């Protein structure tokens, strides 16, 4: 069965004999055509698809592969609607083009660009890919029907062929003929889930290359005459005050030193030579000690101007002559702790520039490269490489600008990779938070009013603003409104102008808000003498999908009520268009460290594109959040997080990783986001488990059981 699309969003652009089928969105004028270019014996189907004469279908993927499997997920969507054979599917990063803008990010952050962040990839591109594939399928069917002398409505596609009553023609055989056909006014789409590819646990397309080491990242790029660079940078607001040129020149393989007011870079025959030269140069920088930023944040929370970002009901009336319960939650600035250091390669050829970079924001990186080179954006070709770090660090684009400047200085291609210590020093960390919550319990076991006053700094919008040279917008946390049926709510935000650099991290501000909200709901339940699950379910009448996720997790996990002496805690959240319930089993060990032994998650992410990818993202998010919750936050020196080795910092070894169970709840709703779900619920579920078992309430992140309230 098929459904019509909402409107006619495509038109046909004839590419000439032998070129093949070209379908482009109306946003692309006919004179411009598709941003894709056909290779030998290939036909181009709009901004997303190419078909070769051997039947191979190549999808241009707008989103960056950061380990989440989006190359595979989006390929499944397109292949399913097109009726392609999965074994014939291939992917490549999409080129620059308006068709690839992430409309969800554009809407939420008022910036027209392409960004992989916010658990938006499938949500943003499910419908556009289905529409493009649906139009292409109709054109292929029309071309085949004309050959056979039958009605196009009687034809269909399956396994890379157009089929009709025992006859079949391969896609590659008829792509050129389809180029002369007009697209339908209302393209027909299959009912979601009716195909044979989307929804299946297919193996990841990038897995073989990652397994054998042939998968290439930006630092793997090699070009003729290329040299390598390392860098040291000043703290925010600081300057380079001195270095030993003599020491640097003693390093064999050094080619040149590039000195600027705020940084010093070395160019070498190898990256090791360049980095060792900088170590011998021993650069010195100025920088001011910002002091204890959490203390400053607390002062701002109490005295700073607040902006009302959400209000529902009559809060003042609900709290008149009442004394709500209150608690304060503190979250330290969290670094990305990337395994892959930021890197980029730049090469000038005449008046044009090429850049290879692992980036989650290709358009922002391209603009940064053009600005650094002093040329127009149109003269820059950026090749977006995969990212070996799923935490969100690759939204930043400063490495691209530095690589371009060094390549221009050297007159040769340059590969720049930040040393791990510099990458951490210069990290745009997840914002510190302080949240003061208060709530008024009702005698019937519900909550009558809820108030949150939160101090913090901008995240993703700060990263975007820096990249485009704009002022960072005020702090406006997402996810701060609780999902419960509370009649009176008010949420206030206090923008904190602290001397530290903040940016986007997986899970966004929603993860921080969920820690405070779900911890405080648990406190409220216990203060009212209620069992935590029953208390939550009693307030989730308007959120049946979330209630089902929570009850499914507790049923599978064997929820014991969470009474005194229990090791179980709960948390739930509705975020990114999805819903998750989590049961955690945790305790405090003899070494006073939090130990998590088991995690049971139930998730409703709407229509599932690939169940394996969903489970991987939930598991990975839970483990990433566990590290953020248990590994001590770095000290700050001169406005920068101090770089410390990962060894001995408290990361889980393999035998310490908790048992994780993930249950997927079947749903026919539109696909929701996944990558940030596990990140959001881990910390509150663990904190609630510790409170049940020990009576200690962990209100600070990272956890410090010795300082628990």
XYZ file of C-alpha atoms in Angstrom:
709
model
C 0.000 0.000 0.000
C 1.211 3.533 -0.758
C 0.440 6.967 0.593
C 0.695 10.278 -1.315
C 3.275 12.795 -0.184
C 2.005 16.065 1.248
C 2.931 18.138 -1.791
C 4.902 18.129 -5.028
C 8.447 18.971 -3.974
C 10.422 17.628 -6.904
C 11.009 18.381 -10.565
C 12.879 16.663 -13.327
C 16.036 18.088 -14.817
C 17.044 16.460 -18.098
C 20.727 15.687 -18.180
C 21.054 14.776 -21.847
C 21.442 11.454 -23.537
C 23.420 8.922 -21.576
C 23.597 10.996 -18.395
C 20.643 9.355 -16.712
C 17.905 10.393 -14.345
C 18.210 13.652 -12.435
C 15.586 14.603 -9.864
C 16.139 17.789 -7.860
C 14.213 19.659 -5.196
C 12.425 22.835 -6.228
C 14.962 24.783 -4.175
C 17.468 23.892 -6.890
C 16.912 25.981 -10.042
C 16.984 23.990 -13.239
C 20.150 25.726 -14.417
C 22.006 24.493 -11.332
C 20.897 20.889 -11.347
C 21.960 18.463 -8.654
C 25.024 19.112 -6.484
C 26.042 15.514 -7.194
C 28.167 14.702 -10.203
C 27.843 11.453 -12.103
C 30.829 9.212 -12.492
C 31.454 6.953 -15.500
C 28.339 4.944 -16.374
C 26.249 6.565 -13.630
C 22.949 8.414 -13.547
C 22.222 11.069 -10.927
C 18.844 11.076 -9.187
C 18.642 14.466 -7.505
C 20.788 15.581 -4.573
C 20.806 12.198 -2.858
C 21.070 9.271 -5.272
C 23.237 8.023 -8.126
C 22.625 4.794 -10.027
C 25.342 3.046 -12.028
C 24.705 0.831 -15.041
C 25.632 -2.206 -12.956
C 22.782 -1.364 -10.558
C 24.899 0.100 -7.768
C 23.007 2.825 -5.876
C 25.081 5.470 -4.096
C 23.504 7.664 -1.437
C 24.966 11.082 -0.612
C 24.600 11.210 3.180
C 24.099 14.724 4.579
C 25.036 13.804 8.150
C 28.475 13.021 9.546
C 29.321 9.493 10.618
C 30.503 9.848 14.219
C 30.059 6.213 15.181
C 26.271 6.358 15.440
C 25.764 4.390 12.225
C 23.960 7.126 10.318
C 25.495 6.081 7.001
C 23.705 2.769 7.427
C 20.455 4.137 8.858
C 19.853 6.731 6.148
C 20.875 4.249 3.449
C 18.215 1.848 4.746
C 15.548 4.560 4.497
C 16.436 5.401 0.897
C 16.902 1.800 -0.220
C 13.585 0.766 1.332
C 11.546 3.452 -0.430
C 13.401 3.040 -3.720
C 13.085 -0.742 -3.725
C 16.834 -1.186 -4.108
C 18.882 -4.253 -3.243
C 20.747 -3.717 0.025
C 23.872 -5.415 -1.294
C 24.009 -2.795 -4.071
C 23.914 0.205 -1.713
C 26.925 2.450 -1.189
C 27.328 5.756 0.631
C 29.470 8.875 0.377
C 29.476 12.184 2.290
C 27.230 14.726 0.601
C 28.865 17.745 -1.045
C 28.018 21.347 -0.247
C 24.398 22.152 -1.080
C 21.183 23.639 0.260
C 19.424 20.273 -0.055
C 21.466 18.923 2.838
C 20.554 21.517 5.473
C 19.422 19.991 8.754
C 16.034 21.669 9.010
C 15.529 20.707 12.655
C 18.753 22.434 13.671
C 17.904 25.370 11.415
C 14.543 25.740 13.149
C 15.786 25.387 16.718
C 18.981 27.428 16.413
C 18.016 29.930 13.699
C 20.966 29.037 11.506
C 20.705 27.667 7.970
C 23.423 25.070 7.924
C 24.234 21.390 8.012
C 24.977 20.010 11.482
C 25.041 16.541 12.978
C 23.888 17.144 16.547
C 20.888 17.056 18.829
C 19.797 13.511 17.935
C 18.286 14.927 14.735
C 19.741 12.941 11.822
C 16.945 10.449 11.172
C 14.249 12.898 12.246
C 15.513 15.534 9.814
C 16.095 13.327 6.777
C 13.610 10.459 6.960
C 10.896 12.256 4.988
C 13.172 14.042 2.446
C 14.933 10.776 1.604
C 11.668 8.893 1.282
C 10.234 11.570 -1.007
C 13.315 11.668 -3.227
C 13.412 7.869 -3.471
C 9.669 7.731 -4.119
C 9.925 10.114 -7.068
C 12.891 8.214 -8.469
C 10.957 4.961 -8.174
C 8.005 6.447 -10.055
C 10.248 7.618 -12.896
C 11.966 4.244 -13.152
C 8.601 2.490 -13.209
C 7.375 4.856 -15.919
C 10.404 4.151 -18.096
C 10.022 0.391 -17.715
C 6.284 0.558 -18.365
C 6.881 2.392 -21.641
C 9.235 -0.354 -22.788
C 6.745 -3.042 -21.915
C 3.651 -1.211 -23.161
C 1.882 -1.460 -19.821
C 0.584 1.009 -17.238
C 3.184 2.453 -14.888
C 0.703 2.005 -12.041
C 0.954 -1.756 -12.564
C 4.747 -1.725 -12.094
C 6.697 -1.784 -8.888
C 10.290 -2.065 -7.685
C 11.969 -4.833 -5.753
C 15.575 -5.779 -5.132
C 16.974 -3.228 -7.583
C 14.590 -4.094 -10.421
C 11.369 -2.701 -11.831
C 8.958 -5.655 -11.981
C 5.674 -6.423 -13.735
C 4.028 -9.846 -14.005
C 7.252 -11.813 -14.217
C 9.154 -9.230 -16.245
C 11.932 -7.142 -14.719
C 14.471 -4.506 -15.657
C 17.444 -3.445 -13.564
C 17.617 0.147 -12.351
C 20.830 0.752 -14.250
C 19.298 -0.414 -17.517
C 16.617 2.276 -17.603
C 18.000 5.260 -15.666
C 18.864 7.152 -18.870
C 15.394 6.551 -20.344
C 13.748 7.783 -17.151
C 15.551 11.118 -17.533
C 13.114 12.232 -20.222
C 10.018 11.622 -18.138
C 7.999 14.079 -16.067
C 7.657 13.327 -12.361
C 4.203 12.740 -10.881
C 2.339 15.674 -9.395
C 1.827 13.661 -6.210
C 4.555 11.052 -5.773
C 3.348 7.863 -4.147
C 5.174 6.668 -1.037
C 5.004 3.271 0.527
C 3.445 3.014 3.960
C 6.374 3.358 6.410
C 7.637 -0.065 7.354
C 6.067 -1.794 4.365
C 9.407 -2.372 2.661
C 11.937 -5.108 3.331
C 14.985 -3.064 4.377
C 14.020 -0.358 6.876
C 13.429 -1.886 10.293
C 15.853 -4.765 9.758
C 19.006 -5.298 11.898
C 21.302 -5.040 8.893
C 25.085 -4.899 9.405
C 26.683 -1.469 9.330
C 28.137 -0.369 6.013
C 31.202 1.098 7.744
C 31.936 -1.966 9.871
C 34.248 -3.914 7.496
C 36.510 -0.914 6.887
C 36.628 -0.068 10.578
C 37.440 -3.668 11.410
C 40.375 -3.991 9.016
C 41.754 -0.491 9.569
C 41.058 0.816 6.069
C 38.448 3.325 7.282
C 40.043 6.743 6.795
C 39.835 9.764 9.055
C 41.196 13.251 8.428
C 44.576 12.435 9.968
C 44.919 9.513 7.515
C 44.883 11.801 4.456
C 48.179 11.853 2.544
C 48.951 14.318 -0.268
C 52.046 14.978 -2.395
C 54.553 17.306 -0.662
C 52.423 17.316 2.484
C 53.999 18.296 5.804
C 52.681 17.944 9.346
C 51.850 20.420 12.093
C 51.309 20.512 15.834
C 50.236 23.503 17.918
C 50.180 25.030 21.403
C 47.584 27.683 22.233
C 47.077 30.400 24.832
C 44.301 30.251 27.435
C 41.142 32.252 26.699
C 42.163 35.896 26.661
C 45.852 35.010 27.028
C 48.901 35.599 24.831
C 52.170 33.940 23.929
C 54.902 35.539 26.062
C 57.967 33.546 25.113
C 59.538 30.338 23.807
C 62.922 28.827 23.024
C 63.545 28.935 19.288
C 66.977 27.417 19.886
C 65.425 24.472 21.676
C 62.939 23.886 18.885
C 65.569 23.963 16.136
C 67.464 21.152 17.833
C 64.638 18.830 16.882
C 65.471 16.803 13.789
C 62.752 17.004 11.129
C 61.556 20.510 12.071
C 60.779 22.626 8.991
C 59.505 25.880 10.447
C 57.965 27.602 13.467
C 54.873 29.763 12.966
C 54.435 32.269 15.776
C 51.266 34.249 16.444
C 50.075 36.356 19.381
C 47.916 33.566 20.819
C 49.576 30.390 19.560
C 52.699 28.766 18.216
C 52.776 25.975 15.631
C 55.567 23.776 14.337
C 55.787 22.352 10.820
C 57.710 19.125 10.445
C 58.511 16.200 8.214
C 56.375 14.111 10.590
C 53.829 14.987 13.237
C 56.093 13.552 15.922
C 58.929 15.851 14.859
C 56.647 18.892 14.887
C 55.209 18.099 18.309
C 58.609 17.340 19.849
C 59.912 20.642 18.520
C 57.138 22.451 20.379
C 57.920 20.532 23.536
C 61.546 21.679 23.249
C 60.421 25.224 22.522
C 58.587 25.249 25.890
C 56.190 28.085 24.986
C 54.899 30.324 27.782
C 51.500 31.990 27.832
C 49.650 34.493 29.985
C 46.276 33.664 31.439
C 44.071 34.681 34.316
C 42.874 32.244 36.929
C 39.103 32.342 36.888
C 38.791 30.863 40.370
C 36.062 28.409 41.349
C 33.488 28.755 38.593
C 30.842 26.786 40.505
C 31.047 29.319 43.323
C 30.665 32.127 40.792
C 27.783 30.271 39.179
C 26.071 29.958 42.558
C 26.441 33.686 43.163
C 24.967 34.436 39.743
C 22.083 32.073 40.359
C 21.108 34.005 43.465
C 21.794 37.532 42.249
C 21.746 37.418 38.454
C 18.930 38.506 36.175
C 16.696 35.614 35.175
C 14.706 35.061 31.999
C 11.388 33.208 32.186
C 11.658 30.508 29.501
C 8.524 28.513 30.366
C 5.378 29.048 32.395
C 2.184 27.043 32.822
C -0.707 27.580 35.189
C -0.933 29.865 38.227
C 2.313 29.199 40.069
C 1.909 32.050 42.551
C -1.611 30.966 43.391
C -0.574 27.331 43.816
C 2.213 28.217 46.232
C 0.481 30.950 48.234
C 0.859 30.353 51.987
C 2.794 27.138 51.264
C 6.348 25.982 51.808
C 7.512 23.936 48.830
C 10.272 21.383 49.187
C 13.545 22.450 47.585
C 16.919 21.070 46.505
C 19.942 22.339 44.580
C 21.850 20.334 41.955
C 25.349 21.190 40.768
C 27.003 19.913 37.590
C 30.661 20.579 36.866
C 31.899 21.520 33.421
C 32.430 18.288 31.504
C 35.172 17.845 28.883
C 34.697 15.695 25.790
C 37.638 13.375 26.563
C 38.004 12.617 22.866
C 39.961 9.587 21.689
C 40.448 11.311 18.311
C 42.189 14.667 18.494
C 40.808 17.441 16.254
C 42.592 17.365 12.892
C 42.373 18.824 9.397
C 44.304 18.857 6.120
C 44.491 21.923 3.851
C 45.859 22.341 0.319
C 45.941 25.383 -1.964
C 45.858 24.865 -5.728
C 46.052 28.179 -7.517
C 43.232 30.328 -6.157
C 41.279 27.353 -4.826
C 41.440 25.622 -1.467
C 40.731 22.022 -0.527
C 40.138 20.939 3.077
C 39.735 17.484 4.576
C 38.251 17.610 8.084
C 36.363 15.438 10.512
C 33.512 17.830 11.218
C 29.906 17.692 12.350
C 29.291 21.101 10.768
C 30.631 21.023 7.183
C 29.171 24.377 6.104
C 30.555 26.124 9.181
C 33.948 24.491 8.602
C 33.901 25.560 4.956
C 33.102 29.144 5.920
C 35.882 29.126 8.524
C 38.335 27.859 5.919
C 37.327 30.574 3.457
C 37.688 33.279 6.096
C 41.136 32.015 7.104
C 42.245 31.948 3.467
C 40.701 35.318 2.633
C 38.769 33.890 -0.327
C 35.132 33.387 -1.234
C 33.293 30.331 0.079
C 32.764 29.160 -3.491
C 36.492 28.674 -3.951
C 36.660 26.194 -1.054
C 36.020 22.477 -1.466
C 35.542 20.763 1.868
C 35.610 16.983 2.124
C 33.742 16.030 5.314
C 35.534 13.045 6.801
C 34.106 10.644 9.407
C 34.665 11.590 13.042
C 36.298 9.248 15.541
C 34.605 10.880 18.509
C 30.882 10.756 19.138
C 30.805 13.189 22.065
C 30.154 16.333 20.000
C 33.638 17.907 19.977
C 33.715 17.986 16.161
C 31.098 20.744 15.995
C 33.983 23.145 16.666
C 35.858 24.385 13.587
C 38.979 26.143 14.916
C 41.300 23.352 13.726
C 40.182 23.904 10.136
C 41.049 27.599 10.251
C 44.488 26.884 11.720
C 45.273 24.216 9.111
C 44.365 26.651 6.320
C 46.554 29.418 7.738
C 49.501 27.046 8.101
C 49.089 25.723 4.547
C 49.031 29.267 3.199
C 52.152 30.106 5.206
C 54.030 26.985 4.107
C 52.966 27.001 0.477
C 52.449 23.259 0.807
C 49.650 20.944 1.969
C 49.565 20.748 5.763
C 48.085 18.098 8.047
C 47.369 19.553 11.489
C 46.486 17.433 14.496
C 46.103 18.879 17.974
C 48.078 17.063 20.677
C 45.698 15.398 23.166
C 46.737 17.763 25.973
C 46.134 20.854 23.824
C 42.803 19.446 22.656
C 41.660 19.100 26.266
C 43.049 22.489 27.312
C 41.173 24.157 24.460
C 38.027 22.060 24.749
C 34.638 23.748 24.479
C 33.263 21.903 27.502
C 29.690 21.092 28.378
C 28.434 24.007 30.428
C 28.505 23.855 34.213
C 25.043 24.090 35.750
C 23.444 24.930 39.050
C 19.711 24.278 39.313
C 17.538 25.205 42.262
C 14.307 23.234 42.163
C 11.257 23.521 44.371
C 7.942 21.687 44.308
C 4.764 21.543 46.351
C 3.381 18.051 47.052
C -0.351 17.328 47.086
C -2.063 15.030 49.572
C -3.136 12.755 46.717
C 0.490 11.938 45.920
C 0.932 14.321 43.006
C 2.841 17.585 42.640
C 0.887 20.847 42.562
C 3.663 23.208 41.507
C 7.197 23.060 40.150
C 9.833 25.755 39.906
C 13.344 25.643 38.462
C 15.929 28.408 38.450
C 18.957 27.337 36.406
C 22.278 29.084 35.862
C 24.529 27.994 33.021
C 26.006 28.856 29.630
C 25.048 28.202 26.008
C 26.012 24.922 24.333
C 25.431 24.131 20.654
C 24.324 27.682 19.927
C 27.640 28.908 21.392
C 29.560 26.643 19.006
C 27.534 27.883 16.034
C 27.847 31.532 17.047
C 31.635 31.302 17.341
C 31.896 29.629 13.949
C 29.916 32.360 12.177
C 31.434 35.245 14.139
C 28.291 36.196 16.052
C 27.708 36.930 19.721
C 26.874 33.892 21.820
C 23.120 33.912 22.524
C 21.734 33.877 26.064
C 21.484 30.634 28.003
C 18.173 28.885 27.324
C 18.306 25.267 28.508
C 16.297 22.627 26.691
C 14.568 19.752 28.443
C 13.961 21.666 31.684
C 10.174 21.225 31.632
C 9.291 17.972 33.453
C 7.197 15.458 31.480
C 4.687 15.056 34.306
C 1.162 16.435 34.613
C 2.017 19.245 37.010
C -0.558 22.075 36.749
C 1.695 25.002 37.717
C 5.252 25.253 36.363
C 7.756 28.042 35.898
C 11.296 27.750 34.566
C 13.829 30.591 34.836
C 17.299 30.734 33.255
C 20.258 32.816 34.406
C 22.907 33.425 31.762
C 26.366 33.057 33.311
C 29.221 34.953 31.664
C 32.027 32.819 33.066
C 35.570 32.969 31.640
C 35.411 29.457 30.217
C 34.631 28.155 26.734
C 31.493 26.063 26.401
C 30.042 24.157 23.463
C 27.961 21.195 22.388
C 28.121 17.754 23.962
C 26.100 14.652 23.161
C 22.801 14.798 25.026
C 22.867 18.600 25.142
C 21.344 20.563 27.976
C 18.538 17.992 28.037
C 20.870 15.550 29.779
C 21.672 18.046 32.528
C 18.041 18.995 33.006
C 17.005 15.346 33.254
C 19.536 14.710 36.030
C 18.048 17.487 38.144
C 14.411 16.745 37.283
C 14.452 12.971 37.754
C 16.525 13.181 40.926
C 14.146 15.729 42.441
C 11.021 13.783 41.452
C 12.532 10.824 43.285
C 13.163 13.020 46.324
C 9.575 14.260 46.203
C 8.211 10.713 46.021
C 10.185 9.643 49.076
C 9.234 12.818 50.950
C 5.550 11.990 50.320
C 6.091 8.399 51.416
C 5.342 7.061 47.941
C 6.945 4.282 45.959
C 8.952 6.040 43.193
C 7.415 4.124 40.283
C 3.837 4.621 41.460
C 4.479 8.319 42.027
C 5.739 8.794 38.492
C 3.032 6.739 36.822
C 0.381 8.694 38.741
C 1.566 11.872 37.002
C 2.101 10.436 33.497
C -1.520 10.158 32.425
C -0.832 12.549 29.563
C 2.320 10.741 28.466
C 1.337 7.118 27.743
C 4.422 6.309 25.646
C 6.756 7.437 28.417
C 4.725 5.565 31.030
C 4.954 2.403 28.952
C 8.711 2.774 28.571
C 9.116 3.150 32.317
C 6.856 0.224 33.239
C 8.534 -1.986 30.635
C 11.981 -1.267 32.088
C 10.803 -2.005 35.621
C 9.041 -5.219 34.582
C 12.127 -6.549 32.796
C 14.461 -5.359 35.536
C 12.423 -6.852 38.377
C 11.773 -3.571 40.178
C 11.706 -4.166 43.924
C 10.023 -0.943 44.968
C 13.204 0.983 45.675
C 12.675 0.927 49.420
C 15.394 1.377 52.055
C 18.238 -1.047 51.403
C 17.354 -1.491 47.718
C 20.049 -1.076 45.104
C 17.579 -0.018 42.406
C 16.782 3.413 41.055
C 14.618 4.739 38.216
C 14.642 7.571 35.722
C 12.677 8.374 32.581
C 12.588 11.074 29.932
C 10.807 12.169 26.768
C 13.449 13.805 24.593
C 14.240 14.243 20.894
C 10.849 12.805 19.941
C 11.598 9.551 21.803
C 10.932 8.056 25.232
C 13.096 6.051 27.612
C 12.742 4.384 30.976
C 15.798 3.147 32.874
C 16.295 0.922 35.880
C 19.772 1.018 37.429
C 21.326 -1.191 40.067
C 24.137 0.628 41.868
C 25.986 0.792 45.163
C 28.948 2.501 46.802
C 32.032 0.302 47.035
C 34.552 0.037 49.827
C 36.732 2.527 47.958
C 33.857 5.044 48.131
C 33.338 4.871 44.390
C 29.960 4.428 42.767
C 29.596 0.940 41.294
C 26.916 0.212 38.702
C 26.197 -3.472 38.171
C 23.139 -3.501 35.897
C 21.190 -1.203 33.588
C 17.830 -2.059 32.027
C 16.468 0.388 29.447
C 13.185 0.330 27.562
C 12.955 2.760 24.662
C 10.239 3.932 22.319
C 11.932 5.710 19.424
C 8.968 5.493 17.089
C 9.461 3.600 13.854
C 12.818 1.826 14.156
C 15.097 2.017 11.124
C 17.707 -0.456 12.418
C 17.260 -2.072 15.855
C 20.964 -2.851 16.161
C 21.857 0.803 15.718
C 19.322 1.838 18.352
C 20.674 -0.639 20.882
C 24.257 0.410 20.153
C 23.391 4.062 20.665
C 21.560 3.433 23.934
C 24.372 1.256 25.280
C 27.049 3.710 24.180
C 25.171 6.658 25.656
C 24.746 4.915 28.992
C 28.448 4.102 29.217
C 29.502 7.601 28.142
C 27.225 9.108 30.781
C 28.558 6.680 33.389
C 32.085 7.961 32.752
C 30.898 11.566 32.965
C 29.112 10.803 36.253
C 31.944 8.944 37.976
C 35.242 10.319 36.635
C 36.320 13.451 38.558
C 36.021 16.715 36.660
C 39.334 18.299 35.679
C 40.683 21.266 37.589
C 40.624 24.612 35.810
C 43.821 26.601 35.382
C 43.764 30.004 33.651
C 40.293 29.338 32.287
C 41.243 25.971 30.756
C 40.558 22.414 31.895
C 43.843 20.891 32.991
C 44.904 17.989 30.796
C 45.371 14.773 32.743
C 46.089 11.242 31.523
C 43.067 8.964 31.265
C 44.861 6.165 33.076
C 43.940 6.004 36.736
C 41.073 8.482 36.441
C 38.351 5.939 37.199
C 37.184 4.811 33.769
C 35.561 1.398 33.787
C 37.659 -1.494 32.668
C 35.975 -4.211 30.675
C 35.267 -6.385 33.702
C 33.693 -3.382 35.477
C 31.233 -2.485 32.723
C 27.683 -3.108 33.954
C 25.350 -5.597 32.364
C 23.108 -3.680 29.958
C 19.724 -4.781 28.627
C 17.853 -2.707 26.036
C 14.241 -3.427 25.127
C 12.789 -1.760 22.019
C 9.079 -0.950 22.169
C 7.331 -1.390 18.828
C 5.752 1.783 17.487
C 4.406 3.111 14.206
C 5.022 6.731 15.161
C 7.539 8.882 13.279
C 11.191 8.094 14.072
C 12.660 9.903 17.058
C 16.208 10.720 18.089
C 18.357 8.152 19.856
C 21.951 9.173 20.577
C 21.195 11.455 23.544
C 18.619 9.244 25.299
C 20.941 7.045 27.339
C 23.144 10.013 28.190
C 20.192 11.773 29.824
C 18.817 9.106 32.182
C 21.944 7.348 33.474
C 23.003 9.792 36.187
C 19.588 10.274 37.861
C 18.804 6.555 37.845
C 22.136 5.778 39.504
C 21.762 8.633 42.008
C 18.287 7.385 42.914
C 19.620 3.855 43.409
C 22.325 5.141 45.758
C 19.730 7.138 47.703
C 17.576 4.040 48.135
C 20.441 1.849 49.297
C 22.400 4.248 51.484
C 20.210 7.237 52.225
C 22.854 9.478 50.644
C 21.486 11.854 48.054
C 24.013 12.550 45.269
C 23.106 16.011 43.997
C 26.444 16.838 42.357
C 27.930 15.644 39.069
C 30.401 14.028 38.874
C 29.354 11.995 41.893
C 31.288 12.400 45.111
C 29.785 10.007 47.686
C 31.932 11.471 50.444
C 30.311 14.883 49.913
C 26.736 13.630 49.533
C 24.025 15.584 51.294
